[in-house]
C-alpha cells in the first residue's frame, strides 16, 4: 500500500449513511471491528470509516507508529467490505475531531455522517476540543464498553447532552436526525483495549510456571 493510498478520501455518494469511527488504532483490534459491525447493523449504516489519526492530542504520541503502518494493520483487522480504513486527517491537515468532521461535512454535505465512539470516550468527551460543536455537527452513537457504562452516562458531557439522547430502539433512524442527537448502543462488552495490547507486548515472556523472569 502506498502512502497516498493510506491517506486518501473514501468514496461517498450523496445520501450514503456513513459512520465515522476515529482513533489512533494503536493497534486496531477485534473490539474495534465488533463495535463497527454492531453500529452498521443497529444504525442501518451503509459504511463505516475508520479515521486513523496522526496522533491523539490528549495522549503521549512519542512511540506512535506511522499512519501508514497503522492503516495497513487496521485494514487487515477490519477485513470487511463495508469498513473503509483511512488516514485522511493527514491529507486534511486536521488535528482535532471537530476539525475533521467539520471539513468532511463541508466537503460532502449530502452524506449522512454519524460519529461513533466507545463509552470510554464519552466519559472524557468534555475534555475534547469543541466537543459541543462536534455534537452539533453530526448525530453520535456511543457503543458500550465493559465497565464503562455507568461512568460514561453520568459524565459531564452525557449530562449536558441528555436532552438530545435518542432511545436505543430508535437508533436505526439516527443518521436521518438533525444534530445534536445521540444514542447509547448496548450489547457489546468486549474487554479488549489497545492500551492493554501495547502493555502486553512490552512485558517479558513468562516461563513454564507463569513467573516473569527478572530484568537483566
PDB file of N, CA, C and O in Angstrom, residues 20-29 32 48-57 59 61 64-67 70-71 74 85-90 95-97 100-101 115-118 120-121 128 194 198:
ATOM      1  N   UNK A  20     -18.484   7.428  11.277  1.00  0.00           N
ATOM      2  CA  UNK A  20     -17.104   7.894  11.425  1.00  0.00           C
ATOM      3  C   UNK A  20     -16.569   7.411  12.767  1.00  0.00           C
ATOM      4  O   UNK A  20     -17.064   7.810  13.832  1.00  0.00           O
ATOM      5  N   UNK A  21     -15.575   6.535  12.728  1.00  0.00           N
ATOM      6  CA  UNK A  21     -15.007   5.931  13.929  1.00  0.00           C
ATOM      7  C   UNK A  21     -13.551   6.360  14.007  1.00  0.00           C
ATOM      8  O   UNK A  21     -12.697   5.846  13.303  1.00  0.00           O
ATOM      9  N   UNK A  22     -13.258   7.363  14.833  1.00  0.00           N
ATOM     10  CA  UNK A  22     -11.921   7.924  14.896  1.00  0.00           C
ATOM     11  C   UNK A  22     -11.082   7.357  16.029  1.00  0.00           C
ATOM     12  O   UNK A  22     -11.613   6.900  17.043  1.00  0.00           O
ATOM     13  N   UNK A  23      -9.762   7.396  15.849  1.00  0.00           N
ATOM     14  CA  UNK A  23      -8.868   6.929  16.899  1.00  0.00           C
ATOM     15  C   UNK A  23      -7.460   6.737  16.381  1.00  0.00           C
ATOM     16  O   UNK A  23      -7.210   6.834  15.180  1.00  0.00           O
ATOM     17  N   UNK A  24      -6.542   6.455  17.293  1.00  0.00           N
ATOM     18  CA  UNK A  24      -5.172   6.179  16.871  1.00  0.00           C
ATOM     19  C   UNK A  24      -5.039   4.771  16.317  1.00  0.00           C
ATOM     20  O   UNK A  24      -4.133   4.495  15.551  1.00  0.00           O
ATOM     21  N   UNK A  25      -5.918   3.855  16.750  1.00  0.00           N
ATOM     22  CA  UNK A  25      -5.858   2.460  16.310  1.00  0.00           C
ATOM     23  C   UNK A  25      -4.433   1.927  16.492  1.00  0.00           C
ATOM     24  O   UNK A  25      -3.810   1.443  15.557  1.00  0.00           O
ATOM     25  N   UNK A  26      -3.970   2.011  17.726  1.00  0.00           N
ATOM     26  CA  UNK A  26      -2.596   1.625  18.049  1.00  0.00           C
ATOM     27  C   UNK A  26      -2.554   0.545  19.131  1.00  0.00           C
ATOM     28  O   UNK A  26      -2.273   0.826  20.290  1.00  0.00           O
ATOM     29  N   UNK A  27      -2.851  -0.712  18.745  1.00  0.00           N
ATOM     30  CA  UNK A  27      -3.205  -1.135  17.388  1.00  0.00           C
ATOM     31  C   UNK A  27      -4.717  -1.329  17.256  1.00  0.00           C
ATOM     32  O   UNK A  27      -5.436  -1.362  18.245  1.00  0.00           O
ATOM     33  N   UNK A  28      -5.159  -1.491  16.014  1.00  0.00           N
ATOM     34  CA  UNK A  28      -6.549  -1.899  15.770  1.00  0.00           C
ATOM     35  C   UNK A  28      -6.725  -3.314  16.314  1.00  0.00           C
ATOM     36  O   UNK A  28      -5.797  -4.109  16.319  1.00  0.00           O
ATOM     37  N   UNK A  29      -7.930  -3.637  16.788  1.00  0.00           N
ATOM     38  CA  UNK A  29      -8.164  -4.967  17.339  1.00  0.00           C
ATOM     39  C   UNK A  29      -9.615  -5.403  17.111  1.00  0.00           C
ATOM     40  O   UNK A  29     -10.428  -4.652  16.544  1.00  0.00           O
ATOM     41  N   UNK A  32     -12.651  -3.150  17.989  1.00  0.00           N
ATOM     42  CA  UNK A  32     -12.958  -2.089  17.022  1.00  0.00           C
ATOM     43  C   UNK A  32     -13.871  -2.638  15.927  1.00  0.00           C
ATOM     44  O   UNK A  32     -14.846  -1.989  15.526  1.00  0.00           O
ATOM     45  N   UNK A  48     -18.727   2.182   7.317  1.00  0.00           N
ATOM     46  CA  UNK A  48     -18.012   2.741   8.462  1.00  0.00           C
ATOM     47  C   UNK A  48     -16.636   3.178   7.975  1.00  0.00           C
ATOM     48  O   UNK A  48     -15.964   2.434   7.252  1.00  0.00           O
ATOM     49  N   UNK A  49     -16.227   4.377   8.353  1.00  0.00           N
ATOM     50  CA  UNK A  49     -14.862   4.822   8.070  1.00  0.00           C
ATOM     51  C   UNK A  49     -14.066   4.828   9.369  1.00  0.00           C
ATOM     52  O   UNK A  49     -14.451   5.495  10.334  1.00  0.00           O
ATOM     53  N   UNK A  50     -12.975   4.076   9.386  1.00  0.00           N
ATOM     54  CA  UNK A  50     -12.039   4.179  10.500  1.00  0.00           C
ATOM     55  C   UNK A  50     -11.083   5.316  10.184  1.00  0.00           C
ATOM     56  O   UNK A  50     -10.315   5.241   9.219  1.00  0.00           O
ATOM     57  N   UNK A  51     -11.140   6.373  10.968  1.00  0.00           N
ATOM     58  CA  UNK A  51     -10.281   7.536  10.766  1.00  0.00           C
ATOM     59  C   UNK A  51      -9.045   7.387  11.650  1.00  0.00           C
ATOM     60  O   UNK A  51      -9.091   7.671  12.856  1.00  0.00           O
ATOM     61  N   UNK A  52      -7.959   6.945  11.059  1.00  0.00           N
ATOM     62  CA  UNK A  52      -6.719   6.724  11.802  1.00  0.00           C
ATOM     63  C   UNK A  52      -5.995   8.055  11.954  1.00  0.00           C
ATOM     64  O   UNK A  52      -5.457   8.598  10.989  1.00  0.00           O
ATOM     65  N   UNK A  53      -6.029   8.599  13.162  1.00  0.00           N
ATOM     66  CA  UNK A  53      -5.496   9.930  13.398  1.00  0.00           C
ATOM     67  C   UNK A  53      -3.967   9.938  13.453  1.00  0.00           C
ATOM     68  O   UNK A  53      -3.353   8.962  13.884  1.00  0.00           O
ATOM     69  N   UNK A  54      -3.347  11.039  13.025  1.00  0.00           N
ATOM     70  CA  UNK A  54      -1.885  11.147  13.147  1.00  0.00           C
ATOM     71  C   UNK A  54      -1.414  11.087  14.593  1.00  0.00           C
ATOM     72  O   UNK A  54      -0.298  10.673  14.874  1.00  0.00           O
ATOM     73  N   UNK A  55      -2.285  11.495  15.542  1.00  0.00           N
ATOM     74  CA  UNK A  55      -1.929  11.461  16.956  1.00  0.00           C
ATOM     75  C   UNK A  55      -3.053  12.003  17.811  1.00  0.00           C
ATOM     76  O   UNK A  55      -3.790  12.889  17.387  1.00  0.00           O
ATOM     77  N   UNK A  56      -3.214  11.452  19.003  1.00  0.00           N
ATOM     78  CA  UNK A  56      -4.255  11.899  19.919  1.00  0.00           C
ATOM     79  C   UNK A  56      -3.740  13.088  20.734  1.00  0.00           C
ATOM     80  O   UNK A  56      -2.763  12.959  21.465  1.00  0.00           O
ATOM     81  N   UNK A  57      -4.381  14.259  20.633  1.00  0.00           N
ATOM     82  CA  UNK A  57      -3.913  15.446  21.369  1.00  0.00           C
ATOM     83  C   UNK A  57      -3.925  15.267  22.880  1.00  0.00           C
ATOM     84  O   UNK A  57      -3.242  16.011  23.595  1.00  0.00           O
ATOM     85  N   UNK A  59      -3.008  12.429  24.426  1.00  0.00           N
ATOM     86  CA  UNK A  59      -2.111  11.341  24.814  1.00  0.00           C
ATOM     87  C   UNK A  59      -0.683  11.632  24.370  1.00  0.00           C
ATOM     88  O   UNK A  59      -0.445  12.470  23.505  1.00  0.00           O
ATOM     89  N   UNK A  61       2.291  10.746  22.241  1.00  0.00           N
ATOM     90  CA  UNK A  61       2.395  10.063  20.947  1.00  0.00           C
ATOM     91  C   UNK A  61       3.840   9.776  20.535  1.00  0.00           C
ATOM     92  O   UNK A  61       4.107   9.510  19.365  1.00  0.00           O
ATOM     93  N   UNK A  64       4.311   6.402  18.735  1.00  0.00           N
ATOM     94  CA  UNK A  64       3.213   6.037  17.849  1.00  0.00           C
ATOM     95  C   UNK A  64       3.743   5.624  16.469  1.00  0.00           C
ATOM     96  O   UNK A  64       4.485   6.378  15.845  1.00  0.00           O
ATOM     97  N   UNK A  65       3.383   4.428  15.978  1.00  0.00           N
ATOM     98  CA  UNK A  65       3.795   4.039  14.622  1.00  0.00           C
ATOM     99  C   UNK A  65       3.222   5.007  13.591  1.00  0.00           C
ATOM    100  O   UNK A  65       2.280   5.755  13.871  1.00  0.00           O
ATOM    101  N   UNK A  66       3.761   4.978  12.391  1.00  0.00           N
ATOM    102  CA  UNK A  66       3.300   5.887  11.340  1.00  0.00           C
ATOM    103  C   UNK A  66       1.846   5.608  10.983  1.00  0.00           C
ATOM    104  O   UNK A  66       1.317   4.519  11.229  1.00  0.00           O
ATOM    105  N   UNK A  67       1.218   6.617  10.390  1.00  0.00           N
ATOM    106  CA  UNK A  67      -0.169   6.451   9.938  1.00  0.00           C
ATOM    107  C   UNK A  67      -0.271   5.290   8.952  1.00  0.00           C
ATOM    108  O   UNK A  67      -1.186   4.469   9.032  1.00  0.00           O
ATOM    109  N   UNK A  70      -0.220   1.934  10.738  1.00  0.00           N
ATOM    110  CA  UNK A  70      -1.453   1.657  11.473  1.00  0.00           C
ATOM    111  C   UNK A  70      -2.632   1.414  10.539  1.00  0.00           C
ATOM    112  O   UNK A  70      -3.494   0.574  10.819  1.00  0.00           O
ATOM    113  N   UNK A  71      -2.679   2.136   9.419  1.00  0.00           N
ATOM    114  CA  UNK A  71      -3.733   1.906   8.430  1.00  0.00           C
ATOM    115  C   UNK A  71      -3.607   0.506   7.836  1.00  0.00           C
ATOM    116  O   UNK A  71      -4.597  -0.221   7.693  1.00  0.00           O
ATOM    117  N   UNK A  74      -4.734  -1.977  10.431  1.00  0.00           N
ATOM    118  CA  UNK A  74      -6.168  -1.827  10.683  1.00  0.00           C
ATOM    119  C   UNK A  74      -6.996  -2.432   9.551  1.00  0.00           C
ATOM    120  O   UNK A  74      -8.048  -3.033   9.789  1.00  0.00           O
ATOM    121  N   UNK A  85     -10.768   1.990   5.881  1.00  0.00           N
ATOM    122  CA  UNK A  85      -9.760   2.492   6.813  1.00  0.00           C
ATOM    123  C   UNK A  85      -8.934   3.560   6.109  1.00  0.00           C
ATOM    124  O   UNK A  85      -8.405   3.328   5.019  1.00  0.00           O
ATOM    125  N   UNK A  86      -8.816   4.729   6.716  1.00  0.00           N
ATOM    126  CA  UNK A  86      -8.113   5.837   6.064  1.00  0.00           C
ATOM    127  C   UNK A  86      -7.404   6.727   7.075  1.00  0.00           C
ATOM    128  O   UNK A  86      -7.885   6.922   8.192  1.00  0.00           O
ATOM    129  N   UNK A  87      -6.281   7.258   6.661  1.00  0.00           N
ATOM    130  CA  UNK A  87      -5.578   8.268   7.452  1.00  0.00           C
ATOM    131  C   UNK A  87      -5.795   9.641   6.853  1.00  0.00           C
ATOM    132  O   UNK A  87      -4.877  10.462   6.818  1.00  0.00           O
ATOM    133  N   UNK A  88      -7.007   9.904   6.387  1.00  0.00           N
ATOM    134  CA  UNK A  88      -7.316  11.123   5.635  1.00  0.00           C
ATOM    135  C   UNK A  88      -7.080  12.402   6.429  1.00  0.00           C
ATOM    136  O   UNK A  88      -6.905  13.474   5.854  1.00  0.00           O
ATOM    137  N   UNK A  89      -7.026  12.317   7.764  1.00  0.00           N
ATOM    138  CA  UNK A  89      -6.746  13.522   8.549  1.00  0.00           C
ATOM    139  C   UNK A  89      -5.387  14.110   8.184  1.00  0.00           C
ATOM    140  O   UNK A  89      -5.184  15.331   8.280  1.00  0.00           O
ATOM    141  N   UNK A  90      -4.466  13.259   7.766  1.00  0.00           N
ATOM    142  CA  UNK A  90      -3.155  13.742   7.329  1.00  0.00           C
ATOM    143  C   UNK A  90      -3.304  14.630   6.098  1.00  0.00           C
ATOM    144  O   UNK A  90      -2.661  15.677   5.977  1.00  0.00           O
ATOM    145  N   UNK A  95      -6.299  18.169  13.245  1.00  0.00           N
ATOM    146  CA  UNK A  95      -5.749  17.530  14.441  1.00  0.00           C
ATOM    147  C   UNK A  95      -6.831  17.064  15.391  1.00  0.00           C
ATOM    148  O   UNK A  95      -6.683  16.056  16.069  1.00  0.00           O
ATOM    149  N   UNK A  96      -7.920  17.836  15.463  1.00  0.00           N
ATOM    150  CA  UNK A  96      -8.992  17.534  16.394  1.00  0.00           C
ATOM    151  C   UNK A  96     -10.203  16.969  15.650  1.00  0.00           C
ATOM    152  O   UNK A  96     -10.443  17.289  14.491  1.00  0.00           O
ATOM    153  N   UNK A  97     -10.988  16.156  16.361  1.00  0.00           N
ATOM    154  CA  UNK A  97     -12.150  15.510  15.748  1.00  0.00           C
ATOM    155  C   UNK A  97     -13.137  16.531  15.196  1.00  0.00           C
ATOM    156  O   UNK A  97     -13.702  16.340  14.118  1.00  0.00           O
ATOM    157  N   UNK A 100     -11.916  17.721  11.846  1.00  0.00           N
ATOM    158  CA  UNK A 100     -12.042  16.687  10.818  1.00  0.00           C
ATOM    159  C   UNK A 100     -13.482  16.549  10.347  1.00  0.00           C
ATOM    160  O   UNK A 100     -13.765  16.563   9.147  1.00  0.00           O
ATOM    161  N   UNK A 101     -14.393  16.413  11.298  1.00  0.00           N
ATOM    162  CA  UNK A 101     -15.804  16.225  10.936  1.00  0.00           C
ATOM    163  C   UNK A 101     -16.342  17.468  10.241  1.00  0.00           C
ATOM    164  O   UNK A 101     -17.099  17.374   9.262  1.00  0.00           O
ATOM    165  N   UNK A 115     -21.134  10.158  14.028  1.00  0.00           N
ATOM    166  CA  UNK A 115     -19.908   9.961  14.783  1.00  0.00           C
ATOM    167  C   UNK A 115     -20.082   8.786  15.737  1.00  0.00           C
ATOM    168  O   UNK A 115     -21.077   8.702  16.452  1.00  0.00           O
ATOM    169  N   UNK A 116     -19.120   7.876  15.743  1.00  0.00           N
ATOM    170  CA  UNK A 116     -19.188   6.682  16.586  1.00  0.00           C
ATOM    171  C   UNK A 116     -18.010   6.688  17.548  1.00  0.00           C
ATOM    172  O   UNK A 116     -16.873   6.938  17.150  1.00  0.00           O
ATOM    173  N   UNK A 117     -18.293   6.418  18.816  1.00  0.00           N
ATOM    174  CA  UNK A 117     -17.210   6.318  19.796  1.00  0.00           C
ATOM    175  C   UNK A 117     -17.581   5.335  20.888  1.00  0.00           C
ATOM    176  O   UNK A 117     -18.764   5.033  21.103  1.00  0.00           O
ATOM    177  N   UNK A 118     -16.556   4.824  21.573  1.00  0.00           N
ATOM    178  CA  UNK A 118     -16.786   3.922  22.680  1.00  0.00           C
ATOM    179  C   UNK A 118     -17.224   4.677  23.922  1.00  0.00           C
ATOM    180  O   UNK A 118     -17.003   5.887  24.049  1.00  0.00           O
ATOM    181  N   UNK A 120     -15.945   4.617  26.746  1.00  0.00           N
ATOM    182  CA  UNK A 120     -14.789   5.183  27.445  1.00  0.00           C
ATOM    183  C   UNK A 120     -14.492   6.596  26.960  1.00  0.00           C
ATOM    184  O   UNK A 120     -14.042   7.451  27.729  1.00  0.00           O
ATOM    185  N   UNK A 121     -14.746   6.861  25.676  1.00  0.00           N
ATOM    186  CA  UNK A 121     -14.535   8.211  25.147  1.00  0.00           C
ATOM    187  C   UNK A 121     -15.614   9.187  25.617  1.00  0.00           C
ATOM    188  O   UNK A 121     -15.328  10.363  25.850  1.00  0.00           O
ATOM    189  N   UNK A 128     -12.501  17.038  25.172  1.00  0.00           N
ATOM    190  CA  UNK A 128     -12.181  17.214  23.759  1.00  0.00           C
ATOM    191  C   UNK A 128     -12.373  18.675  23.357  1.00  0.00           C
ATOM    192  O   UNK A 128     -13.257  19.368  23.860  1.00  0.00           O
ATOM    193  N   UNK A 194      -6.660  -1.240  23.231  1.00  0.00           N
ATOM    194  CA  UNK A 194      -5.353  -1.039  22.604  1.00  0.00           C
ATOM    195  C   UNK A 194      -4.275  -0.838  23.655  1.00  0.00           C
ATOM    196  O   UNK A 194      -3.140  -1.304  23.502  1.00  0.00           O
ATOM    197  N   UNK A 198      -0.814  -3.039  23.971  1.00  0.00           N
ATOM    198  CA  UNK A 198       0.529  -2.461  23.953  1.00  0.00           C
ATOM    199  C   UNK A 198       1.309  -2.838  25.200  1.00  0.00           C
ATOM    200  O   UNK A 198       2.506  -3.132  25.142  1.00  0.00           O
TER     201      UNK A 198
END
